[in-house]
XYZ file of C-alpha atoms in Angstrom:
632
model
C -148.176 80.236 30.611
C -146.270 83.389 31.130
C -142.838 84.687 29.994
C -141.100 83.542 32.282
C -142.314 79.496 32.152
C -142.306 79.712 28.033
C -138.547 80.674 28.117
C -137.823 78.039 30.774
C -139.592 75.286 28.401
C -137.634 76.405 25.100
C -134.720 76.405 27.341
C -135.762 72.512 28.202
C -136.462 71.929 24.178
C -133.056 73.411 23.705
C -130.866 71.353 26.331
C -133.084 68.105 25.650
C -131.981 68.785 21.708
C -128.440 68.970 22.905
C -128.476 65.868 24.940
C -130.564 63.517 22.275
C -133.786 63.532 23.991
C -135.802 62.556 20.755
C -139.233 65.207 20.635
C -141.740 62.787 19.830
C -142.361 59.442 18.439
C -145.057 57.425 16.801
C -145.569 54.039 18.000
C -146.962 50.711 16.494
C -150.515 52.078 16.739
C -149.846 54.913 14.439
C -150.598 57.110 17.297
C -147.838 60.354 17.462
C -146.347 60.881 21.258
C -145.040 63.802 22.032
C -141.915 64.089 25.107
C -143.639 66.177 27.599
C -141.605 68.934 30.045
C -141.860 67.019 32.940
C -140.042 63.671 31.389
C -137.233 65.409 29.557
C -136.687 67.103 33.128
C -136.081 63.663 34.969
C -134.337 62.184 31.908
C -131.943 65.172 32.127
C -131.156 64.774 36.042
C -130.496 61.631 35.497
C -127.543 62.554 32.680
C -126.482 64.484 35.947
C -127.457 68.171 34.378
C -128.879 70.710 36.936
C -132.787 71.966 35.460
C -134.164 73.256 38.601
C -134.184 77.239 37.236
C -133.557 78.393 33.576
C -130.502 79.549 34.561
C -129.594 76.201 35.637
C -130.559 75.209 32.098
C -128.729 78.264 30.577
C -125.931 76.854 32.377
C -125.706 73.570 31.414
C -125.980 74.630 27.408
C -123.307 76.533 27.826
C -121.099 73.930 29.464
C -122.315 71.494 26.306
C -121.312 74.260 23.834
C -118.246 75.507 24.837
C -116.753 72.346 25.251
C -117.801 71.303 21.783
C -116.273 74.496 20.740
C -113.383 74.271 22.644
C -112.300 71.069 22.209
C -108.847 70.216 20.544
C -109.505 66.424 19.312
C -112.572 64.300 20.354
C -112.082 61.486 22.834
C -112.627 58.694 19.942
C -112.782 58.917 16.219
C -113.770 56.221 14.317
C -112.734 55.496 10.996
C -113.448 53.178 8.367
C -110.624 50.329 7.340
C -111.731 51.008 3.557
C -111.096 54.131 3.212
C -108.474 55.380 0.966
C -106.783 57.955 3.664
C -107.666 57.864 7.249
C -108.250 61.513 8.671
C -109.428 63.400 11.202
C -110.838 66.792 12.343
C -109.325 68.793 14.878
C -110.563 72.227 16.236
C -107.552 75.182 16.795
C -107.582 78.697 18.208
C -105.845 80.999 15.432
C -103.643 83.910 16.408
C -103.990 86.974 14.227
C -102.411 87.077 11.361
C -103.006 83.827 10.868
C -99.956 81.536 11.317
C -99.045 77.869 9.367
C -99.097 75.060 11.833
C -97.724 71.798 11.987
C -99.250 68.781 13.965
C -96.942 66.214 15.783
C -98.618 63.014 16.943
C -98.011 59.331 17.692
C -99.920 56.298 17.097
C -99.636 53.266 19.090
C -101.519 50.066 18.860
C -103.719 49.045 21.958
C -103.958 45.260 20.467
C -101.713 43.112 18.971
C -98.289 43.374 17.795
C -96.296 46.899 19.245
C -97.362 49.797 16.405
C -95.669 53.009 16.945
C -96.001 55.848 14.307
C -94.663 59.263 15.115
C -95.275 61.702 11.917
C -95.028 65.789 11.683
C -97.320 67.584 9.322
C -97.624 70.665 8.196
C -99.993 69.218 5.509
C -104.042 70.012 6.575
C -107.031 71.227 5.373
C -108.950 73.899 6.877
C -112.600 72.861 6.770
C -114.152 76.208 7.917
C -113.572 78.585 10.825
C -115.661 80.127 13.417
C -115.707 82.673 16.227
C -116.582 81.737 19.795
C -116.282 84.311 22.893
C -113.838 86.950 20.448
C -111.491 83.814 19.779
C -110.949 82.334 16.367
C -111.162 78.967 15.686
C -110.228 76.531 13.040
C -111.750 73.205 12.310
C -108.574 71.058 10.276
C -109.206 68.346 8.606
C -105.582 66.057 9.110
C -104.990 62.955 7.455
C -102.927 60.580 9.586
C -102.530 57.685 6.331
C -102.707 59.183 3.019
C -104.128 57.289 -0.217
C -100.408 55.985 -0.789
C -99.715 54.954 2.682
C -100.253 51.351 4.097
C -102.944 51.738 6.285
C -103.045 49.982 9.804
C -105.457 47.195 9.988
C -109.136 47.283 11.487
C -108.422 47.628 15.334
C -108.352 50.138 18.570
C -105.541 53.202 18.753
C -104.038 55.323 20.927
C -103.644 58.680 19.178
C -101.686 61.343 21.505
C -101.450 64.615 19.376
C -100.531 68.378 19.899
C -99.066 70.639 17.411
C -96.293 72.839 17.094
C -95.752 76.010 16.273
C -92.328 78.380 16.012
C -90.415 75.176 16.744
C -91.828 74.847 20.020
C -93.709 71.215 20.294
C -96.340 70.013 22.393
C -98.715 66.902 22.812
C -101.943 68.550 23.668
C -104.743 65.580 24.131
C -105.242 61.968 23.572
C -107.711 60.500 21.731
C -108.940 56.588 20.835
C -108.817 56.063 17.164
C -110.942 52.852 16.448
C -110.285 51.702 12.518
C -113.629 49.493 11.702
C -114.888 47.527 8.862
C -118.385 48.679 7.489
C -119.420 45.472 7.153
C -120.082 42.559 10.149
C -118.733 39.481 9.594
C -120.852 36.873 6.818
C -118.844 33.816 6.123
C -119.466 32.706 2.541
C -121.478 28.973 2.921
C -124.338 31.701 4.865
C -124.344 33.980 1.787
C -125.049 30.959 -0.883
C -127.052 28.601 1.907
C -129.545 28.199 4.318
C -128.771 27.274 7.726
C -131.205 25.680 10.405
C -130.230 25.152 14.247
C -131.821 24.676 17.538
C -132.708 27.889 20.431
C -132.722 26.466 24.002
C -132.606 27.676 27.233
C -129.248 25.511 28.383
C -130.651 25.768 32.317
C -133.704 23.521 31.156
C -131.879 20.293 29.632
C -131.956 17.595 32.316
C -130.007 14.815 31.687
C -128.077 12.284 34.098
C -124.732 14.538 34.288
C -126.617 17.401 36.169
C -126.571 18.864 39.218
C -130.102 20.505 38.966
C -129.507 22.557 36.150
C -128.194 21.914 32.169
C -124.788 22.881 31.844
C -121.635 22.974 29.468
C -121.730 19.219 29.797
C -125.461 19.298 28.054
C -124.357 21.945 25.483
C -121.095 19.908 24.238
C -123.740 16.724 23.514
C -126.380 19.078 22.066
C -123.783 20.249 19.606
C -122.501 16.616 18.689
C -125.865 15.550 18.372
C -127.530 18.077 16.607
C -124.542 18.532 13.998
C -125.030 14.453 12.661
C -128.363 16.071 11.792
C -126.851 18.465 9.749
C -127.644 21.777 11.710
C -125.258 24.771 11.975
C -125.512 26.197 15.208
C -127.137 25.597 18.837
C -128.084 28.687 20.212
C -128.477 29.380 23.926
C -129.772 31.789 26.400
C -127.446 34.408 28.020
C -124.861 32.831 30.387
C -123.966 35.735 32.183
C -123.695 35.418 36.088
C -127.018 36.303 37.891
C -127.761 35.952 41.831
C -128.880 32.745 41.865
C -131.775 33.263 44.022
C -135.306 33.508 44.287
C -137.454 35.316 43.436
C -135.878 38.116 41.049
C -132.592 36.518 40.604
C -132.979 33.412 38.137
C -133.672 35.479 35.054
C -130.859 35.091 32.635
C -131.644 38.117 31.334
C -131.406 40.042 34.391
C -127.679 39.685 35.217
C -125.300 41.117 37.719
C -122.767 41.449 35.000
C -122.973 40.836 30.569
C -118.837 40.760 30.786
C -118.497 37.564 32.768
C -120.627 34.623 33.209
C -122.312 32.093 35.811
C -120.096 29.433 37.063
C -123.765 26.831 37.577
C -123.023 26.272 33.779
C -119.659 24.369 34.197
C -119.198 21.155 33.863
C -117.592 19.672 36.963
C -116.731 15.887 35.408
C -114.488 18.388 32.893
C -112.671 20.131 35.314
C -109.133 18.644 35.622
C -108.943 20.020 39.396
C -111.609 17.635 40.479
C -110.098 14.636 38.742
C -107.319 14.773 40.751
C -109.249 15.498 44.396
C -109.343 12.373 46.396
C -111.604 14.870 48.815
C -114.318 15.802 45.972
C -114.276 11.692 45.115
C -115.177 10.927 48.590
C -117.836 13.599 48.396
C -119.392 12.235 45.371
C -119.681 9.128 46.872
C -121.494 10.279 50.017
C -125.115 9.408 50.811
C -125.478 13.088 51.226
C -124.476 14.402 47.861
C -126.444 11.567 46.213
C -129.643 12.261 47.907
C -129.540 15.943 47.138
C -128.478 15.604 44.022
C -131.223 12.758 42.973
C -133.968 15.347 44.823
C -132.951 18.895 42.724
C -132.933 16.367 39.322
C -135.943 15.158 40.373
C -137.929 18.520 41.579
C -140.406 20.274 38.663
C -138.620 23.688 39.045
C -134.694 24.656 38.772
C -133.404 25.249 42.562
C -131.037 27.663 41.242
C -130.109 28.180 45.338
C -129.465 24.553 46.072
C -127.931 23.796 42.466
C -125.012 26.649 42.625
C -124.776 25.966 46.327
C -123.407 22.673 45.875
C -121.428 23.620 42.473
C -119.782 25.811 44.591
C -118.443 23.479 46.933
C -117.455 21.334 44.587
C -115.450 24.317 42.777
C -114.360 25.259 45.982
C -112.513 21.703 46.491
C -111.284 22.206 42.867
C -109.756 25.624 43.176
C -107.646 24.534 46.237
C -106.383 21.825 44.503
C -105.536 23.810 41.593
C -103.976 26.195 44.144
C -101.720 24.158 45.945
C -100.460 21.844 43.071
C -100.391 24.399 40.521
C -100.373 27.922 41.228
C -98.114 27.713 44.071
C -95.418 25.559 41.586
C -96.310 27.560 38.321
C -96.720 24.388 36.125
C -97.953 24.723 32.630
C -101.775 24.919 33.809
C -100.723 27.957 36.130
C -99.691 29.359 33.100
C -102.149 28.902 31.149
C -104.167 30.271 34.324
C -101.932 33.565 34.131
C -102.056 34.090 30.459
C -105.999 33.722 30.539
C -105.808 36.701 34.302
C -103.276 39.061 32.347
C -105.829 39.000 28.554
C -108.925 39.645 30.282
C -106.833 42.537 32.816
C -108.641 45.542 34.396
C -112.314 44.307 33.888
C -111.708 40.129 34.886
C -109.982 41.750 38.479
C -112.527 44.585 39.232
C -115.614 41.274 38.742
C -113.415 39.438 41.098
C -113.176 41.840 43.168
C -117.275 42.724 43.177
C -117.779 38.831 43.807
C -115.582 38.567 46.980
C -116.921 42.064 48.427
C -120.418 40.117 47.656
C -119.379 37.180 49.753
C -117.965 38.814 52.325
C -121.206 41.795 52.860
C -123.439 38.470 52.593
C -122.067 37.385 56.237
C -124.250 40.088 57.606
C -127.626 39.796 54.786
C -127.271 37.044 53.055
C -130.986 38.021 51.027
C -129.362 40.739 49.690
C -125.807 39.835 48.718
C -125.202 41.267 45.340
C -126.696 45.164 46.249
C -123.586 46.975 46.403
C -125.432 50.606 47.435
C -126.014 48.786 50.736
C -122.351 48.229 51.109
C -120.713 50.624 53.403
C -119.633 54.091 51.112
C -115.982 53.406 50.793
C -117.109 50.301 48.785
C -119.107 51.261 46.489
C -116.428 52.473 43.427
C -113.570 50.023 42.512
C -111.348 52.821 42.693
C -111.057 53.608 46.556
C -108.173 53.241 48.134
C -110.194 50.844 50.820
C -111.569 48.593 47.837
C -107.487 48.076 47.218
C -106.849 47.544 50.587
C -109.637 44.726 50.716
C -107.901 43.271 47.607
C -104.725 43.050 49.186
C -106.241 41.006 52.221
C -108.221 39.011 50.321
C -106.047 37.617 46.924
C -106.950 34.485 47.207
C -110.609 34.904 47.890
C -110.192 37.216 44.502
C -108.241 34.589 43.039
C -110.904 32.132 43.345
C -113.255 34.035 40.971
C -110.656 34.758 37.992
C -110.319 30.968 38.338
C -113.674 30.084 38.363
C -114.367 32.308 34.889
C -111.031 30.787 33.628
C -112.815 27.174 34.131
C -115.912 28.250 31.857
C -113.579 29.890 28.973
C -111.778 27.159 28.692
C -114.710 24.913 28.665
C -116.547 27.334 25.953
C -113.484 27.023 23.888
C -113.054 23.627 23.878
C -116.966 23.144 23.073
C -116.184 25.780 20.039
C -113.842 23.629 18.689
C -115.705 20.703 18.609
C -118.396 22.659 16.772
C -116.163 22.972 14.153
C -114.251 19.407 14.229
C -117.813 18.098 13.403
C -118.403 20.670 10.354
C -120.935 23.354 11.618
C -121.399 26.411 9.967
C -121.862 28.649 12.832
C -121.375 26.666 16.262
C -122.671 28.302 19.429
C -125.034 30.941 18.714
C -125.564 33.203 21.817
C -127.908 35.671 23.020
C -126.805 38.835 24.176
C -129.153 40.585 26.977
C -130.108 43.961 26.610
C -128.790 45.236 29.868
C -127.758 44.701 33.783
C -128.884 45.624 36.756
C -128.073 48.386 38.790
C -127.014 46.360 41.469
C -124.745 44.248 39.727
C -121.166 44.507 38.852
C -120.646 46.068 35.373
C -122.696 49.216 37.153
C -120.409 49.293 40.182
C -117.779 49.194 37.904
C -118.371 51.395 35.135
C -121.213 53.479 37.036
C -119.760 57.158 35.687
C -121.354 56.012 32.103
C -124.786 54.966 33.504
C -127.706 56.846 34.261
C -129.141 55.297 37.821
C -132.095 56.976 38.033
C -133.694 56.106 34.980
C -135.061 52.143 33.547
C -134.808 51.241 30.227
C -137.930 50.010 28.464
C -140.587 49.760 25.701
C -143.808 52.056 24.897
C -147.002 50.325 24.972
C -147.306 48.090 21.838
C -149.425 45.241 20.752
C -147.120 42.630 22.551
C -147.853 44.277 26.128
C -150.243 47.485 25.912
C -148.863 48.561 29.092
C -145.260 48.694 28.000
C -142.697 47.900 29.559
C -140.015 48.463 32.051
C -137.308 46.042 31.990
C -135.632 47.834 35.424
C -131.960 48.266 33.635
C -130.156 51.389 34.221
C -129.333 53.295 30.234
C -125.986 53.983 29.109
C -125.836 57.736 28.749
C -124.533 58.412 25.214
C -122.284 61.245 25.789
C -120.432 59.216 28.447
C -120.190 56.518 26.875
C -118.443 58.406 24.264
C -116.151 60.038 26.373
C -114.680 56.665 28.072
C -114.178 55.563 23.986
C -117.019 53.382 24.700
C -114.786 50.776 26.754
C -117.587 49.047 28.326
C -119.425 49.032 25.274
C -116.618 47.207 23.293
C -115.928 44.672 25.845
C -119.185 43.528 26.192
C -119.626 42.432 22.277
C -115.660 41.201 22.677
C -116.195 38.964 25.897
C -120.302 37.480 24.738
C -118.625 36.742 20.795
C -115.900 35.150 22.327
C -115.580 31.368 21.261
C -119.368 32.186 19.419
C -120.548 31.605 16.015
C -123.080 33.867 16.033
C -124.550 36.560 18.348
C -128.184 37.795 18.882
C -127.925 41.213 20.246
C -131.520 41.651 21.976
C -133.172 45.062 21.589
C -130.646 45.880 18.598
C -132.953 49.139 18.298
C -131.636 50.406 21.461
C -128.524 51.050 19.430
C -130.807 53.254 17.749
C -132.758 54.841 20.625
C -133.404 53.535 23.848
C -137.109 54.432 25.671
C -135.673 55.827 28.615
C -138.661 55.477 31.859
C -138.016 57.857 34.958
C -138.287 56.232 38.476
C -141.593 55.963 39.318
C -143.040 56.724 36.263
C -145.798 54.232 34.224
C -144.107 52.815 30.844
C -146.026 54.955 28.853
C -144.408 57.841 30.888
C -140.741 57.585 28.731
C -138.869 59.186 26.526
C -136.778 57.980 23.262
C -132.644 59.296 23.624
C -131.055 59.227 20.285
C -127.555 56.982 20.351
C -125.030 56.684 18.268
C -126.019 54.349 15.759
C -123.284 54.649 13.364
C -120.344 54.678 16.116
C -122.008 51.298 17.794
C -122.413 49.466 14.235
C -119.139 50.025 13.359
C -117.706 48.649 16.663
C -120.275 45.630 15.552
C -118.699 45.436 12.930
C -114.878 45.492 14.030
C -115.484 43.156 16.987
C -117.633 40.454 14.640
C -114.976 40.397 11.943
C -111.926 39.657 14.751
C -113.937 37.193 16.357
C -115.578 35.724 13.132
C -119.119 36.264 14.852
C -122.229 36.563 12.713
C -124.378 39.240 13.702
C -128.161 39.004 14.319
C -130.101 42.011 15.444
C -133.291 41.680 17.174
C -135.714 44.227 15.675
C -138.848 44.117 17.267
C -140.669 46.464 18.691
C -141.555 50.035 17.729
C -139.258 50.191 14.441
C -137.843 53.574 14.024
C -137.745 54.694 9.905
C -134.242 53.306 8.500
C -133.644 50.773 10.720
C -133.503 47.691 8.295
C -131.498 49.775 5.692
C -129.160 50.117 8.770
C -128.948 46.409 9.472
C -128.459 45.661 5.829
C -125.953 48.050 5.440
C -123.686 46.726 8.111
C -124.830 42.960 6.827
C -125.932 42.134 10.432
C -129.215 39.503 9.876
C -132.528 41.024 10.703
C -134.384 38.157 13.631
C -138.037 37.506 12.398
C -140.595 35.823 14.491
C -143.485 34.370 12.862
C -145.814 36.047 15.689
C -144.889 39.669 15.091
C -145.143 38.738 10.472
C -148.556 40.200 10.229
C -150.207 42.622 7.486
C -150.532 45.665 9.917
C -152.574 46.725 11.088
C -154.807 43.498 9.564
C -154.085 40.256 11.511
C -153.471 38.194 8.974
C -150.010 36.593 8.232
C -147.277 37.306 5.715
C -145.795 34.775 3.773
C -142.307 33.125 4.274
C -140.838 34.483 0.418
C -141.948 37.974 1.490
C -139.477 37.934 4.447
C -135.935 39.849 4.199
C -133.638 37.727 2.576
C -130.766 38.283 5.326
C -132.744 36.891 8.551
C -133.171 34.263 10.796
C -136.445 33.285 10.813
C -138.200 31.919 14.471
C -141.427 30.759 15.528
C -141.070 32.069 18.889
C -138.385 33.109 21.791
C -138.175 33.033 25.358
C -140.513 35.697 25.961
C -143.176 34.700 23.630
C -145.852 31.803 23.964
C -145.234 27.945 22.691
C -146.457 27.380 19.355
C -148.793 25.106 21.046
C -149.625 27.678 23.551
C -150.170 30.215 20.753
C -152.338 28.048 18.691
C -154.795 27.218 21.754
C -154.837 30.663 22.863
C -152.743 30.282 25.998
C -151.368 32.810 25.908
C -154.565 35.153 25.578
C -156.303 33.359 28.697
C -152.801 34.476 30.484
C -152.292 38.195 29.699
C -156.239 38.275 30.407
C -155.687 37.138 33.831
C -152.673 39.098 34.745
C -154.368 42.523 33.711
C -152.279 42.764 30.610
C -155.860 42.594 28.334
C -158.330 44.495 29.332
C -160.621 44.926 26.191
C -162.950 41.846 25.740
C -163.009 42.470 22.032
């Protein structure tokens, strides 16, 4: 290697350093991995950094740097609710000789009740001060509540803040102050008892309401049922909206969006629309309906196609009913309809939106319908001008889809409620997927904070010795700092709403998430460092407004310090009686030496049956697919 390449690799170490590309990693083997050149290169490219030359490179650390040093206020701070005085640092160039300042900013509440603080300060700490290209700078500590103060409570701020100097007065930047517990929520009965439920995957549960597939209607009896036996939750597999089609979109944890979910889960005998539809009663009735209806109940496999094709004619029917006797006379049920459109705001129209572009592309390839980077250009961001032209012509096509996720809230709600009318402890435990695809909705919508041409994954381990590449674009840490990690917030707001608990899968990727270039084997990745902190305290916040327990998955290749995280934040640790072994001996550990904050599983989705497990199932499968290749 000569001069020449070794700078350009340093120069690689050095921007991969910057951007939280972790060096090397050891995995469950024991075995140490270290991130080669030619994967940090791709990972970088796909934060959208130029490493073609080391000047590129040189370029791109200098961007990074200066804008750290630069920088007057960060885009978010976030602070904890128990802390005596809530402050913040702020960087400031000083003019020789060095003069006071005094820092003017206002506080207003993005939730809740109107909050609007406007203070002037001359009172700040300088922390230490630094030189960057001849300028002086200052980092200054101010506090916004002192110790004597009354603090506001936990919750998401808009901090606009400048300061002012020889009486002239300027707001300079905004910022997102979050306040956060440092705790998730733990309601009391879970901290003196045990707790036992039920994990099902809702789609599976036939019973004589269905139209091919369990739904809300199956979920409300499960939870009657199961609570006369004393249990405190049901939990349930992801109910996010997927394609609905075969052969890669049935997978619940695969879907088009985590924000919104999939309207084959409502019930249709609890939607008041249809009750009052003479034309959805005469379709009920028809020889038609019954037939199919008796043949999708009857078939061995889900027909996810058939199944949401005929829930969406029946919703169809419902939502012009709705339409003409409510919405168009604003009676109380329009207005509930409105209040439900105007809470969920920005994120419920831009879905909408995505889901009547979908129908509307599908006209001409209906295989492909939810791939919005085969849309024509002007469609692909929900901020061109054509996308709002589209969603001027089309309102009530839009409309149709806010009503649709209106229908399952409400239903979700009023199955929450009777979780707690019959006296469970938790209710409706749900599963949180680890990503979406690229293809899907939250990525057209938020795609700035995505990296596209990465997957996220895991490195070979003894579950699959291949790894694995689950084919979701990463969030890209930086960005999603910079938006104030919006999308990040209201996914754990919109999957805890109306839940008990939550299961966040892959909890280590709020640690570090194996990042696998396009292309590249699973063994080919990389580790990027996130946030953990920042995204536990958010946890935290969201879990204690919407009195959610917390339960992180943690298998996999366990970082060091990742249970002390978990129990620091009180989020339960998910234990799975497969993966409780004496490592690297086979043999199993015993229940009393498990953590005492857990939920405790034979097996998941993912994993074989206990019966399956015990008759070796499961090693007669991965032998056959390729997954096992050493006899012994």
């Amino acid at each position: 290697m000569n001069n020449e390449d070794t700078r350009y690799t340093e120069l690689i170490g050095r921007l991969s350093e910057l951007c939280g590309i972790i060096p090397e990693y050891w995995d469950i083997f024991g075995t140490r991995h270290v991130a080669e050149t030619e994967p940090r290169k791709s990972v970088l490219k796909a934060m959208g950094l130029k490493t073609d030359t080391a000047e590129d490179v040189e370029s791109e650390i200098y961007k990074i740097t200066s804008t750290a040093a630069k920088r007057f206020i960060e885009p978010v701070y976030i602070l904890p609710a128990e802390s005596q005085s809530l402050c913040i640092t702020v960087q400031v160039p000083l003019e020789e000789p060095v003069q006071p300042l005094a820092f003017d900013w206002i506080l207003t509440n993005e939730s809740g009740p109107e909050l609007a603080i406007n203070r002037h300060d001359s009172q700040y700490n300088v922390t230490w001060t630094y030189e960057y290209e001849g300028t002086k700078y200052a980092k200054v500590s101010v506090c916004l509540f002192g110790e004597d103060e009354q603090h506001p409570d936990p919750g998401y701020y808009k901090l606009e803040m400048g300061y002012s100097s020889e009486g002239a007065h300027t707001i300079l930047d905004t910022s997102k102050i979050i306040i956060a517990p440092q705790k998730c929520y733990m309601p009391d009965i879970l901290i003196s008892n045990k707790g036992w439920g039920l994990i099902l995957n809702l789609y599976s549960i036939r019973s004589n309401r269905n139209i091919g597939v369990g739904s809300l209607a199956e979920l409300r009896q499960l939870i009657e049922k199961s609570a006369k036996l004393g249990s405190s939750f049901v939990g349930i597999n992801p109910l996010n909206a997927i394609p609905n089609k075969m052969p890669y979109g049935i997978s619940p944890y695969s879907p088009i969006t985590r924000l919104f979910k999939n309207f084959i889960y409502i019930d249709l005998d609890a939607v008041a629309d249809l009750d009052e539809s003479a034309e959805y009663a005469e379709l009920k009735e028809s020889e038609a309906f019954s037939t199919e209806t008796e043949a999708i109940n009857n078939s061995d496999l889900i027909d996810y196609e058939k199944s949401a094709a005929m829930k969406r004619a029946a919703l169809s029917i419902a939502f012009e009913n709705f339409y003409s006797k409510h919405y168009l006379h604003s009676t109380q049920r329009a207005s509930e309809f409105r209040t439900y459109v105007s809470e969920q705001g920005a994120a419920l129209r831009q879905f909408a939106v995505y889901m009547a572009l979908a129908d509307h592309f599908s006209r001409n390839n209906p295989d492909d319908i939810y791939s919005w980077q085969k849309w024509p250009a002007e469609f692909r961001g929900p901020d061109n001008h054509e996308v709002a032209d589209f969603f001027e012509s089309k309102r009530r096509q839009v409309l149709f889809w806010k009503y649709v996720q209106w229908l399952i809230d409400t239903q979700m709600k009023e199955i929450a409620d009777t979780a707690k009318v019959k006296g469970m402890q938790i209710g409706i435990y749900h599963d949180l997927a680890v990503g979406s695809v690229s293809n899907g909705s939250d990525i057209w919508s938020f795609k700035d904070i995505f990296a596209l041409s990465v997957d996220t994954g895991a490195p070979p381990d003894d579950f699959n010795p291949d790894g694995q590449n689950w084919g979701f674009p990463p969030m890209m840490p930086d960005k999603m700092r910079e938006s104030g990690y919006e999308y990040f917030i209201q996914t754990l707001r919109q999957n805890m709403r109306h839940c008990g608990a939550i299961r966040i899968d892959h909890a280590l990727g709020m640690f570090r998430r194996y990042w696998i270039p396009k292309g590249s084997h699973a063994r080919d990745g990389v580790y990027v460092r996130y946030p953990v902190d920042d995204l536990f305290r958010i946890i935290a916040l969201e879990s204690m407004l919407n009195k959610t327990v917390v339960i992180a998955e943690d298998l996999g290749t366990v970082g060091e310090n990742v249970w002390d995280t978990l129990q620091r934040y009180s989020a339960l640790s998910f234990k799975l009686l497969y993966f409780q072994r004496q490592y690297p001996e086979p043999d199993f550990l015993t229940p009393e030496t498990y953590p005492e904050h857990a939920i405790c599983s034979v097996t998941t989705h993912d994993l074989p049956t206990l019966f399956g497990f015990w008759a070796g199932k499961d090693i007669e499968l991965r032998k056959k697919l390729g997954i096992i290749k050493d006899e012994e």
